[in-house]
């Protein structure tokens, strides 16, 4: 191939890659901090600093009492259902209006789950111009031998030229209690499987789909992975939903998938396997397919009711 043509092709590829990465530096409707932008500007932009900031501002709802000695009042459990970052910050500042750079005691942190740690991490990184996106999938480090429903931040590690996984939920308390032995700022891909990876490995027969889901709720199986495929697709497209938001083609609990449904999710798993390579196709599919596109109203499966994605 002519050297000039090769150089032009390389330049085009590099330019396309930069444009894709720039897309993930821009806030989504969910990650946008609204009037609180300046408060995020004051936070560090390195993965370690981002994780420490999230850990100092959030408390994981289901570990609050056993890990931190704080019993979450019933009146505060609704905080885990807050979707947009702006509303999360409103609630956090209502508890403690000091700068976000100052750590809060457990009772002054916003109550959330893994998705809230993911979204706050994504928001901080994007605020500083670092490409970041959420990923939905399954962690292998919560319940040995099982893969638990989980959400993490995926950020562009420029020095290595690759995407890395940041699990900012794993503070020193989690690390000690779960005996975590890996770098939480670069979680090994063997320890966190995206929904795409989980689906493809289960469909190939390599892994048992009944290992995937939520153990304490006894919600497990291929249908659960299929639901996460759609939520992961939405998250990649800047619709960082709650892990229990249900709409469109997501299967019912414990449903047996038909051949056409299996084919549908096989295709979706291939598309979401490499969001950069399939960037345009993922965006087009999400926006055009009514079975995938996020509607204005979703079913909150924990509250058992329809809710508007954005209130007001």
PDB file of C-alpha atoms in Angstrom:
ATOM      1  CA  UNK A   1       0.000   0.000   0.000  1.00  0.00           C
ATOM      2  CA  UNK A   2       1.216   3.486  -0.863  1.00  0.00           C
ATOM      3  CA  UNK A   3       2.773   5.145   2.203  1.00  0.00           C
ATOM      4  CA  UNK A   4       0.712   8.306   1.698  1.00  0.00           C
ATOM      5  CA  UNK A   5      -2.531   6.301   1.538  1.00  0.00           C
ATOM      6  CA  UNK A   6      -1.550   4.324   4.652  1.00  0.00           C
ATOM      7  CA  UNK A   7      -0.736   7.543   6.513  1.00  0.00           C
ATOM      8  CA  UNK A   8      -4.090   9.033   5.496  1.00  0.00           C
ATOM      9  CA  UNK A   9      -5.950   5.916   6.670  1.00  0.00           C
ATOM     10  CA  UNK A  10      -4.131   5.996  10.006  1.00  0.00           C
ATOM     11  CA  UNK A  11      -4.950   9.680  10.399  1.00  0.00           C
ATOM     12  CA  UNK A  12      -8.633   8.979   9.656  1.00  0.00           C
ATOM     13  CA  UNK A  13      -8.715   6.136  12.174  1.00  0.00           C
ATOM     14  CA  UNK A  14      -7.023   8.236  14.832  1.00  0.00           C
ATOM     15  CA  UNK A  15      -9.420  11.092  14.154  1.00  0.00           C
ATOM     16  CA  UNK A  16     -12.443   8.800  14.427  1.00  0.00           C
ATOM     17  CA  UNK A  17     -11.112   7.382  17.691  1.00  0.00           C
ATOM     18  CA  UNK A  18     -10.589  10.876  19.099  1.00  0.00           C
ATOM     19  CA  UNK A  19     -14.146  11.854  18.174  1.00  0.00           C
ATOM     20  CA  UNK A  20     -15.517   8.781  19.952  1.00  0.00           C
ATOM     21  CA  UNK A  21     -13.471   9.507  23.045  1.00  0.00           C
ATOM     22  CA  UNK A  22     -14.542  13.155  22.998  1.00  0.00           C
ATOM     23  CA  UNK A  23     -18.137  11.947  23.028  1.00  0.00           C
ATOM     24  CA  UNK A  24     -17.513  10.324  26.395  1.00  0.00           C
ATOM     25  CA  UNK A  25     -16.034  13.517  27.841  1.00  0.00           C
ATOM     26  CA  UNK A  26     -19.406  15.242  27.408  1.00  0.00           C
ATOM     27  CA  UNK A  27     -22.014  14.974  30.126  1.00  0.00           C
ATOM     28  CA  UNK A  28     -25.184  13.035  29.481  1.00  0.00           C
ATOM     29  CA  UNK A  29     -28.555  14.203  30.765  1.00  0.00           C
ATOM     30  CA  UNK A  30     -27.939  11.867  33.718  1.00  0.00           C
ATOM     31  CA  UNK A  31     -24.314  12.780  34.550  1.00  0.00           C
ATOM     32  CA  UNK A  32     -24.719  16.566  34.152  1.00  0.00           C
ATOM     33  CA  UNK A  33     -24.200  18.296  37.525  1.00  0.00           C
ATOM     34  CA  UNK A  34     -26.322  21.315  36.604  1.00  0.00           C
ATOM     35  CA  UNK A  35     -25.613  24.286  38.907  1.00  0.00           C
ATOM     36  CA  UNK A  36     -23.083  22.197  40.849  1.00  0.00           C
ATOM     37  CA  UNK A  37     -20.446  22.090  38.085  1.00  0.00           C
ATOM     38  CA  UNK A  38     -17.992  24.215  40.044  1.00  0.00           C
ATOM     39  CA  UNK A  39     -18.134  21.759  42.946  1.00  0.00           C
ATOM     40  CA  UNK A  40     -17.018  18.921  40.657  1.00  0.00           C
ATOM     41  CA  UNK A  41     -14.236  21.130  39.277  1.00  0.00           C
ATOM     42  CA  UNK A  42     -12.718  21.159  42.774  1.00  0.00           C
ATOM     43  CA  UNK A  43     -12.438  17.365  42.927  1.00  0.00           C
ATOM     44  CA  UNK A  44      -9.395  15.410  41.682  1.00  0.00           C
ATOM     45  CA  UNK A  45      -9.433  13.879  38.206  1.00  0.00           C
ATOM     46  CA  UNK A  46      -7.088  10.908  38.687  1.00  0.00           C
ATOM     47  CA  UNK A  47      -8.802   7.526  39.246  1.00  0.00           C
ATOM     48  CA  UNK A  48      -7.558   7.239  42.823  1.00  0.00           C
ATOM     49  CA  UNK A  49      -8.779  10.705  43.704  1.00  0.00           C
ATOM     50  CA  UNK A  50     -12.110  10.105  41.985  1.00  0.00           C
ATOM     51  CA  UNK A  51     -12.626   6.878  43.950  1.00  0.00           C
ATOM     52  CA  UNK A  52     -11.763   8.551  47.263  1.00  0.00           C
ATOM     53  CA  UNK A  53     -14.167  11.414  46.520  1.00  0.00           C
ATOM     54  CA  UNK A  54     -17.029   9.035  45.723  1.00  0.00           C
ATOM     55  CA  UNK A  55     -16.326   6.956  48.818  1.00  0.00           C
ATOM     56  CA  UNK A  56     -16.374  10.068  51.015  1.00  0.00           C
ATOM     57  CA  UNK A  57     -19.749  11.224  49.646  1.00  0.00           C
ATOM     58  CA  UNK A  58     -21.745   8.000  49.196  1.00  0.00           C
ATOM     59  CA  UNK A  59     -22.703   5.061  51.382  1.00  0.00           C
ATOM     60  CA  UNK A  60     -23.820   1.727  49.991  1.00  0.00           C
ATOM     61  CA  UNK A  61     -27.367   1.116  51.194  1.00  0.00           C
ATOM     62  CA  UNK A  62     -27.135  -2.606  51.918  1.00  0.00           C
ATOM     63  CA  UNK A  63     -23.739  -2.419  53.649  1.00  0.00           C
ATOM     64  CA  UNK A  64     -24.354   0.752  55.649  1.00  0.00           C
ATOM     65  CA  UNK A  65     -25.123  -0.983  58.929  1.00  0.00           C
ATOM     66  CA  UNK A  66     -22.901  -4.117  58.815  1.00  0.00           C
ATOM     67  CA  UNK A  67     -19.872  -2.309  57.336  1.00  0.00           C
ATOM     68  CA  UNK A  68     -20.186   1.255  58.684  1.00  0.00           C
ATOM     69  CA  UNK A  69     -22.471   0.948  61.713  1.00  0.00           C
ATOM     70  CA  UNK A  70     -25.108   3.258  60.260  1.00  0.00           C
ATOM     71  CA  UNK A  71     -28.722   2.082  60.115  1.00  0.00           C
ATOM     72  CA  UNK A  72     -30.354   3.853  57.183  1.00  0.00           C
ATOM     73  CA  UNK A  73     -33.672   5.406  58.264  1.00  0.00           C
ATOM     74  CA  UNK A  74     -36.628   4.253  56.193  1.00  0.00           C
ATOM     75  CA  UNK A  75     -37.247   7.863  55.165  1.00  0.00           C
ATOM     76  CA  UNK A  76     -33.836   7.996  53.443  1.00  0.00           C
ATOM     77  CA  UNK A  77     -34.067   4.797  51.395  1.00  0.00           C
ATOM     78  CA  UNK A  78     -35.575   6.769  48.531  1.00  0.00           C
ATOM     79  CA  UNK A  79     -32.138   8.271  47.876  1.00  0.00           C
ATOM     80  CA  UNK A  80     -31.145   5.040  46.123  1.00  0.00           C
ATOM     81  CA  UNK A  81     -33.839   5.748  43.524  1.00  0.00           C
ATOM     82  CA  UNK A  82     -32.463   9.145  42.476  1.00  0.00           C
ATOM     83  CA  UNK A  83     -31.475   8.988  38.820  1.00  0.00           C
ATOM     84  CA  UNK A  84     -29.794  12.248  37.647  1.00  0.00           C
ATOM     85  CA  UNK A  85     -26.537  13.547  39.090  1.00  0.00           C
ATOM     86  CA  UNK A  86     -27.951  17.018  39.633  1.00  0.00           C
ATOM     87  CA  UNK A  87     -30.633  15.608  41.964  1.00  0.00           C
ATOM     88  CA  UNK A  88     -28.068  13.395  43.696  1.00  0.00           C
ATOM     89  CA  UNK A  89     -25.967  16.464  44.451  1.00  0.00           C
ATOM     90  CA  UNK A  90     -29.035  18.413  45.588  1.00  0.00           C
ATOM     91  CA  UNK A  91     -29.796  15.673  48.124  1.00  0.00           C
ATOM     92  CA  UNK A  92     -26.173  15.351  49.210  1.00  0.00           C
ATOM     93  CA  UNK A  93     -25.820  19.088  49.808  1.00  0.00           C
ATOM     94  CA  UNK A  94     -29.097  19.150  51.740  1.00  0.00           C
ATOM     95  CA  UNK A  95     -27.435  16.745  54.179  1.00  0.00           C
ATOM     96  CA  UNK A  96     -24.165  18.682  54.341  1.00  0.00           C
ATOM     97  CA  UNK A  97     -23.596  21.864  52.335  1.00  0.00           C
ATOM     98  CA  UNK A  98     -19.823  21.941  52.693  1.00  0.00           C
ATOM     99  CA  UNK A  99     -17.581  21.561  49.602  1.00  0.00           C
ATOM    100  CA  UNK A 100     -17.617  18.101  48.056  1.00  0.00           C
ATOM    101  CA  UNK A 101     -13.891  17.813  48.673  1.00  0.00           C
ATOM    102  CA  UNK A 102     -14.626  17.349  52.380  1.00  0.00           C
ATOM    103  CA  UNK A 103     -15.384  13.814  53.536  1.00  0.00           C
ATOM    104  CA  UNK A 104     -18.716  13.162  55.230  1.00  0.00           C
ATOM    105  CA  UNK A 105     -19.424  10.833  58.153  1.00  0.00           C
ATOM    106  CA  UNK A 106     -21.645   7.877  57.178  1.00  0.00           C
ATOM    107  CA  UNK A 107     -24.879   9.564  58.248  1.00  0.00           C
ATOM    108  CA  UNK A 108     -24.173  12.596  56.028  1.00  0.00           C
ATOM    109  CA  UNK A 109     -23.386  10.621  52.879  1.00  0.00           C
ATOM    110  CA  UNK A 110     -25.932  10.049  50.143  1.00  0.00           C
ATOM    111  CA  UNK A 111     -27.478   6.581  50.315  1.00  0.00           C
ATOM    112  CA  UNK A 112     -26.987   4.698  47.064  1.00  0.00           C
ATOM    113  CA  UNK A 113     -25.891   1.501  45.393  1.00  0.00           C
ATOM    114  CA  UNK A 114     -23.139   0.600  42.916  1.00  0.00           C
ATOM    115  CA  UNK A 115     -24.810   2.566  40.123  1.00  0.00           C
ATOM    116  CA  UNK A 116     -24.516   5.803  42.136  1.00  0.00           C
ATOM    117  CA  UNK A 117     -20.786   5.265  42.683  1.00  0.00           C
ATOM    118  CA  UNK A 118     -20.481   4.614  38.953  1.00  0.00           C
ATOM    119  CA  UNK A 119     -22.416   7.732  37.946  1.00  0.00           C
ATOM    120  CA  UNK A 120     -20.580  10.039  40.349  1.00  0.00           C
ATOM    121  CA  UNK A 121     -17.235   8.696  39.109  1.00  0.00           C
ATOM    122  CA  UNK A 122     -18.294   9.163  35.494  1.00  0.00           C
ATOM    123  CA  UNK A 123     -19.513  12.682  36.214  1.00  0.00           C
ATOM    124  CA  UNK A 124     -16.268  13.749  37.917  1.00  0.00           C
ATOM    125  CA  UNK A 125     -14.110  12.329  35.131  1.00  0.00           C
ATOM    126  CA  UNK A 126     -16.203  13.899  32.373  1.00  0.00           C
ATOM    127  CA  UNK A 127     -16.154  17.214  34.217  1.00  0.00           C
ATOM    128  CA  UNK A 128     -12.346  17.103  33.912  1.00  0.00           C
ATOM    129  CA  UNK A 129     -12.385  16.075  30.254  1.00  0.00           C
ATOM    130  CA  UNK A 130     -11.525  12.404  30.838  1.00  0.00           C
ATOM    131  CA  UNK A 131     -13.498   9.972  28.623  1.00  0.00           C
ATOM    132  CA  UNK A 132     -15.700   7.881  30.888  1.00  0.00           C
ATOM    133  CA  UNK A 133     -18.825   5.743  30.643  1.00  0.00           C
ATOM    134  CA  UNK A 134     -20.753   3.370  32.844  1.00  0.00           C
ATOM    135  CA  UNK A 135     -20.836  -0.377  32.271  1.00  0.00           C
ATOM    136  CA  UNK A 136     -23.404  -2.826  33.514  1.00  0.00           C
ATOM    137  CA  UNK A 137     -22.464  -6.402  34.226  1.00  0.00           C
ATOM    138  CA  UNK A 138     -21.451  -8.749  37.003  1.00  0.00           C
ATOM    139  CA  UNK A 139     -18.781  -8.752  39.694  1.00  0.00           C
ATOM    140  CA  UNK A 140     -17.047 -11.977  40.704  1.00  0.00           C
ATOM    141  CA  UNK A 141     -15.760 -10.574  44.007  1.00  0.00           C
ATOM    142  CA  UNK A 142     -18.890 -10.259  46.150  1.00  0.00           C
ATOM    143  CA  UNK A 143     -20.031 -13.852  46.441  1.00  0.00           C
ATOM    144  CA  UNK A 144     -17.336 -16.432  45.624  1.00  0.00           C
ATOM    145  CA  UNK A 145     -18.378 -18.726  42.813  1.00  0.00           C
ATOM    146  CA  UNK A 146     -21.194 -16.381  41.711  1.00  0.00           C
ATOM    147  CA  UNK A 147     -21.387 -13.287  39.520  1.00  0.00           C
ATOM    148  CA  UNK A 148     -23.391 -10.549  41.203  1.00  0.00           C
ATOM    149  CA  UNK A 149     -25.250  -7.760  39.395  1.00  0.00           C
ATOM    150  CA  UNK A 150     -22.923  -4.749  39.443  1.00  0.00           C
ATOM    151  CA  UNK A 151     -22.108  -1.415  37.777  1.00  0.00           C
ATOM    152  CA  UNK A 152     -18.706   0.216  37.384  1.00  0.00           C
ATOM    153  CA  UNK A 153     -17.049   3.167  35.663  1.00  0.00           C
ATOM    154  CA  UNK A 154     -15.021   2.538  32.515  1.00  0.00           C
ATOM    155  CA  UNK A 155     -12.498   5.303  31.779  1.00  0.00           C
ATOM    156  CA  UNK A 156      -9.886   5.894  29.109  1.00  0.00           C
ATOM    157  CA  UNK A 157      -6.420   5.174  30.477  1.00  0.00           C
ATOM    158  CA  UNK A 158      -4.522   7.374  28.067  1.00  0.00           C
ATOM    159  CA  UNK A 159      -1.042   6.255  29.111  1.00  0.00           C
ATOM    160  CA  UNK A 160      -1.888   2.669  28.178  1.00  0.00           C
ATOM    161  CA  UNK A 161      -4.170   3.497  25.255  1.00  0.00           C
ATOM    162  CA  UNK A 162      -7.052   1.401  26.610  1.00  0.00           C
ATOM    163  CA  UNK A 163     -10.246   1.456  28.637  1.00  0.00           C
ATOM    164  CA  UNK A 164      -9.909   0.488  32.311  1.00  0.00           C
ATOM    165  CA  UNK A 165     -12.482  -0.323  34.966  1.00  0.00           C
ATOM    166  CA  UNK A 166     -12.822   1.719  38.157  1.00  0.00           C
ATOM    167  CA  UNK A 167     -14.904   0.350  41.033  1.00  0.00           C
ATOM    168  CA  UNK A 168     -15.115   3.277  43.423  1.00  0.00           C
ATOM    169  CA  UNK A 169     -17.544   1.420  45.688  1.00  0.00           C
ATOM    170  CA  UNK A 170     -14.609  -0.624  46.980  1.00  0.00           C
ATOM    171  CA  UNK A 171     -13.211   1.518  49.786  1.00  0.00           C
ATOM    172  CA  UNK A 172     -10.922   0.198  52.530  1.00  0.00           C
ATOM    173  CA  UNK A 173     -13.901  -1.263  54.411  1.00  0.00           C
ATOM    174  CA  UNK A 174     -15.141  -3.205  51.392  1.00  0.00           C
ATOM    175  CA  UNK A 175     -11.627  -4.283  50.481  1.00  0.00           C
ATOM    176  CA  UNK A 176     -11.034  -5.622  53.984  1.00  0.00           C
ATOM    177  CA  UNK A 177     -14.384  -7.380  54.308  1.00  0.00           C
ATOM    178  CA  UNK A 178     -14.320  -8.906  50.833  1.00  0.00           C
ATOM    179  CA  UNK A 179     -10.571  -9.577  50.893  1.00  0.00           C
ATOM    180  CA  UNK A 180     -10.107  -7.757  47.582  1.00  0.00           C
ATOM    181  CA  UNK A 181      -6.628  -8.405  46.185  1.00  0.00           C
ATOM    182  CA  UNK A 182      -6.700  -6.450  42.937  1.00  0.00           C
ATOM    183  CA  UNK A 183      -6.334  -2.780  41.985  1.00  0.00           C
ATOM    184  CA  UNK A 184      -9.796  -1.200  42.223  1.00  0.00           C
ATOM    185  CA  UNK A 185      -8.647   1.519  39.796  1.00  0.00           C
ATOM    186  CA  UNK A 186      -7.968  -1.096  37.110  1.00  0.00           C
ATOM    187  CA  UNK A 187     -10.282  -4.003  37.873  1.00  0.00           C
ATOM    188  CA  UNK A 188      -9.232  -7.162  35.987  1.00  0.00           C
ATOM    189  CA  UNK A 189     -11.651  -8.142  33.236  1.00  0.00           C
ATOM    190  CA  UNK A 190     -11.798 -11.591  34.812  1.00  0.00           C
ATOM    191  CA  UNK A 191     -13.268 -10.020  37.943  1.00  0.00           C
ATOM    192  CA  UNK A 192     -15.933  -7.932  36.231  1.00  0.00           C
ATOM    193  CA  UNK A 193     -17.799  -9.292  33.224  1.00  0.00           C
ATOM    194  CA  UNK A 194     -19.828  -6.863  31.165  1.00  0.00           C
ATOM    195  CA  UNK A 195     -23.341  -8.005  30.321  1.00  0.00           C
ATOM    196  CA  UNK A 196     -22.085  -8.736  26.808  1.00  0.00           C
ATOM    197  CA  UNK A 197     -19.256 -10.931  28.049  1.00  0.00           C
ATOM    198  CA  UNK A 198     -21.554 -12.746  30.467  1.00  0.00           C
ATOM    199  CA  UNK A 199     -24.186 -13.388  27.799  1.00  0.00           C
ATOM    200  CA  UNK A 200     -21.730 -14.667  25.183  1.00  0.00           C
ATOM    201  CA  UNK A 201     -19.919 -16.965  27.602  1.00  0.00           C
ATOM    202  CA  UNK A 202     -23.185 -18.392  28.873  1.00  0.00           C
ATOM    203  CA  UNK A 203     -24.547 -18.896  25.369  1.00  0.00           C
ATOM    204  CA  UNK A 204     -21.367 -20.724  24.363  1.00  0.00           C
ATOM    205  CA  UNK A 205     -21.792 -23.077  27.311  1.00  0.00           C
ATOM    206  CA  UNK A 206     -18.611 -21.887  29.003  1.00  0.00           C
ATOM    207  CA  UNK A 207     -20.479 -20.512  32.032  1.00  0.00           C
ATOM    208  CA  UNK A 208     -23.758 -21.363  33.743  1.00  0.00           C
ATOM    209  CA  UNK A 209     -26.307 -18.513  33.479  1.00  0.00           C
ATOM    210  CA  UNK A 210     -27.678 -19.473  36.901  1.00  0.00           C
ATOM    211  CA  UNK A 211     -24.461 -18.100  38.397  1.00  0.00           C
ATOM    212  CA  UNK A 212     -25.463 -14.575  37.297  1.00  0.00           C
ATOM    213  CA  UNK A 213     -27.855 -12.250  39.094  1.00  0.00           C
ATOM    214  CA  UNK A 214     -28.640 -11.265  42.680  1.00  0.00           C
ATOM    215  CA  UNK A 215     -28.094 -14.039  45.212  1.00  0.00           C
ATOM    216  CA  UNK A 216     -30.010 -12.622  48.186  1.00  0.00           C
ATOM    217  CA  UNK A 217     -33.080 -12.091  45.977  1.00  0.00           C
ATOM    218  CA  UNK A 218     -32.675 -15.452  44.204  1.00  0.00           C
ATOM    219  CA  UNK A 219     -32.874 -13.680  40.868  1.00  0.00           C
ATOM    220  CA  UNK A 220     -30.601 -15.502  38.459  1.00  0.00           C
ATOM    221  CA  UNK A 221     -30.461 -16.761  34.900  1.00  0.00           C
ATOM    222  CA  UNK A 222     -30.203 -15.856  31.252  1.00  0.00           C
ATOM    223  CA  UNK A 223     -33.257 -13.596  31.479  1.00  0.00           C
ATOM    224  CA  UNK A 224     -31.437 -11.472  34.083  1.00  0.00           C
ATOM    225  CA  UNK A 225     -28.354 -11.128  31.884  1.00  0.00           C
ATOM    226  CA  UNK A 226     -30.622 -10.104  28.986  1.00  0.00           C
ATOM    227  CA  UNK A 227     -32.079  -7.271  31.079  1.00  0.00           C
ATOM    228  CA  UNK A 228     -28.577  -6.053  31.898  1.00  0.00           C
ATOM    229  CA  UNK A 229     -27.685  -6.131  28.198  1.00  0.00           C
ATOM    230  CA  UNK A 230     -30.366  -3.530  27.526  1.00  0.00           C
ATOM    231  CA  UNK A 231     -29.454  -1.403  30.542  1.00  0.00           C
ATOM    232  CA  UNK A 232     -25.771  -1.560  29.548  1.00  0.00           C
ATOM    233  CA  UNK A 233     -26.673  -0.454  26.021  1.00  0.00           C
ATOM    234  CA  UNK A 234     -28.640   2.458  27.470  1.00  0.00           C
ATOM    235  CA  UNK A 235     -25.758   3.408  29.755  1.00  0.00           C
ATOM    236  CA  UNK A 236     -23.240   3.326  26.901  1.00  0.00           C
ATOM    237  CA  UNK A 237     -25.595   5.718  25.101  1.00  0.00           C
ATOM    238  CA  UNK A 238     -25.639   8.165  28.010  1.00  0.00           C
ATOM    239  CA  UNK A 239     -28.837   6.940  29.648  1.00  0.00           C
ATOM    240  CA  UNK A 240     -27.373   5.840  32.972  1.00  0.00           C
ATOM    241  CA  UNK A 241     -30.533   4.250  34.397  1.00  0.00           C
ATOM    242  CA  UNK A 242     -31.160   2.515  37.703  1.00  0.00           C
ATOM    243  CA  UNK A 243     -30.300  -1.214  37.736  1.00  0.00           C
ATOM    244  CA  UNK A 244     -33.964  -2.044  38.384  1.00  0.00           C
ATOM    245  CA  UNK A 245     -35.481   0.139  35.655  1.00  0.00           C
ATOM    246  CA  UNK A 246     -37.444  -2.032  33.220  1.00  0.00           C
ATOM    247  CA  UNK A 247     -38.771  -1.207  29.749  1.00  0.00           C
ATOM    248  CA  UNK A 248     -39.033  -2.519  26.220  1.00  0.00           C
ATOM    249  CA  UNK A 249     -37.608  -5.941  25.408  1.00  0.00           C
ATOM    250  CA  UNK A 250     -36.345  -6.736  28.905  1.00  0.00           C
ATOM    251  CA  UNK A 251     -37.658 -10.202  29.822  1.00  0.00           C
ATOM    252  CA  UNK A 252     -39.994 -10.809  32.734  1.00  0.00           C
ATOM    253  CA  UNK A 253     -38.556 -12.339  35.902  1.00  0.00           C
ATOM    254  CA  UNK A 254     -37.574 -16.000  35.404  1.00  0.00           C
ATOM    255  CA  UNK A 255     -38.828 -15.954  31.817  1.00  0.00           C
ATOM    256  CA  UNK A 256     -37.727 -18.652  29.370  1.00  0.00           C
ATOM    257  CA  UNK A 257     -36.465 -16.899  26.255  1.00  0.00           C
ATOM    258  CA  UNK A 258     -37.785 -17.874  22.837  1.00  0.00           C
ATOM    259  CA  UNK A 259     -35.523 -18.598  19.859  1.00  0.00           C
ATOM    260  CA  UNK A 260     -36.246 -15.160  18.407  1.00  0.00           C
ATOM    261  CA  UNK A 261     -35.442 -13.512  21.747  1.00  0.00           C
ATOM    262  CA  UNK A 262     -32.174 -15.442  21.998  1.00  0.00           C
ATOM    263  CA  UNK A 263     -31.236 -14.270  18.491  1.00  0.00           C
ATOM    264  CA  UNK A 264     -32.149 -10.697  19.436  1.00  0.00           C
ATOM    265  CA  UNK A 265     -29.924 -10.710  22.518  1.00  0.00           C
ATOM    266  CA  UNK A 266     -27.117 -12.560  20.699  1.00  0.00           C
ATOM    267  CA  UNK A 267     -26.960  -9.640  18.276  1.00  0.00           C
ATOM    268  CA  UNK A 268     -27.106  -7.079  21.078  1.00  0.00           C
ATOM    269  CA  UNK A 269     -24.274  -8.831  22.932  1.00  0.00           C
ATOM    270  CA  UNK A 270     -22.081  -8.686  19.835  1.00  0.00           C
ATOM    271  CA  UNK A 271     -22.764  -4.971  19.367  1.00  0.00           C
ATOM    272  CA  UNK A 272     -21.988  -4.069  22.990  1.00  0.00           C
ATOM    273  CA  UNK A 273     -18.863  -6.249  23.100  1.00  0.00           C
ATOM    274  CA  UNK A 274     -16.825  -3.372  21.619  1.00  0.00           C
ATOM    275  CA  UNK A 275     -18.600  -0.016  21.997  1.00  0.00           C
ATOM    276  CA  UNK A 276     -15.845   1.858  20.145  1.00  0.00           C
ATOM    277  CA  UNK A 277     -15.806  -0.407  17.097  1.00  0.00           C
ATOM    278  CA  UNK A 278     -19.622  -0.399  17.004  1.00  0.00           C
ATOM    279  CA  UNK A 279     -20.083   3.208  18.112  1.00  0.00           C
ATOM    280  CA  UNK A 280     -22.378   4.356  15.285  1.00  0.00           C
ATOM    281  CA  UNK A 281     -24.330   1.094  15.145  1.00  0.00           C
ATOM    282  CA  UNK A 282     -24.987   1.165  18.892  1.00  0.00           C
ATOM    283  CA  UNK A 283     -26.194   4.741  18.786  1.00  0.00           C
ATOM    284  CA  UNK A 284     -28.424   4.084  15.786  1.00  0.00           C
ATOM    285  CA  UNK A 285     -29.859   0.858  17.184  1.00  0.00           C
ATOM    286  CA  UNK A 286     -30.617   2.417  20.562  1.00  0.00           C
ATOM    287  CA  UNK A 287     -32.322   5.464  19.080  1.00  0.00           C
ATOM    288  CA  UNK A 288     -34.319   3.656  16.384  1.00  0.00           C
ATOM    289  CA  UNK A 289     -35.406   0.368  17.982  1.00  0.00           C
ATOM    290  CA  UNK A 290     -38.494   0.941  20.112  1.00  0.00           C
ATOM    291  CA  UNK A 291     -37.734  -2.244  22.080  1.00  0.00           C
ATOM    292  CA  UNK A 292     -34.448  -0.690  23.220  1.00  0.00           C
ATOM    293  CA  UNK A 293     -34.928   3.071  23.258  1.00  0.00           C
ATOM    294  CA  UNK A 294     -35.428   4.505  26.755  1.00  0.00           C
ATOM    295  CA  UNK A 295     -38.970   5.889  27.085  1.00  0.00           C
ATOM    296  CA  UNK A 296     -39.994   8.805  29.278  1.00  0.00           C
ATOM    297  CA  UNK A 297     -41.548   6.372  31.751  1.00  0.00           C
ATOM    298  CA  UNK A 298     -40.041   3.098  33.041  1.00  0.00           C
ATOM    299  CA  UNK A 299     -41.157   0.450  35.498  1.00  0.00           C
ATOM    300  CA  UNK A 300     -39.274   0.681  38.796  1.00  0.00           C
ATOM    301  CA  UNK A 301     -39.228  -3.024  39.665  1.00  0.00           C
ATOM    302  CA  UNK A 302     -38.325  -2.401  43.328  1.00  0.00           C
ATOM    303  CA  UNK A 303     -41.076   0.112  43.952  1.00  0.00           C
ATOM    304  CA  UNK A 304     -43.422  -1.826  41.648  1.00  0.00           C
ATOM    305  CA  UNK A 305     -44.623   1.258  39.844  1.00  0.00           C
ATOM    306  CA  UNK A 306     -44.195   3.285  36.680  1.00  0.00           C
ATOM    307  CA  UNK A 307     -41.965   6.346  37.079  1.00  0.00           C
ATOM    308  CA  UNK A 308     -40.878   9.185  34.882  1.00  0.00           C
ATOM    309  CA  UNK A 309     -37.171   8.976  34.138  1.00  0.00           C
ATOM    310  CA  UNK A 310     -36.833  12.691  34.831  1.00  0.00           C
ATOM    311  CA  UNK A 311     -39.237  14.149  37.332  1.00  0.00           C
ATOM    312  CA  UNK A 312     -40.592  17.656  36.830  1.00  0.00           C
TER     313      UNK A 312
END
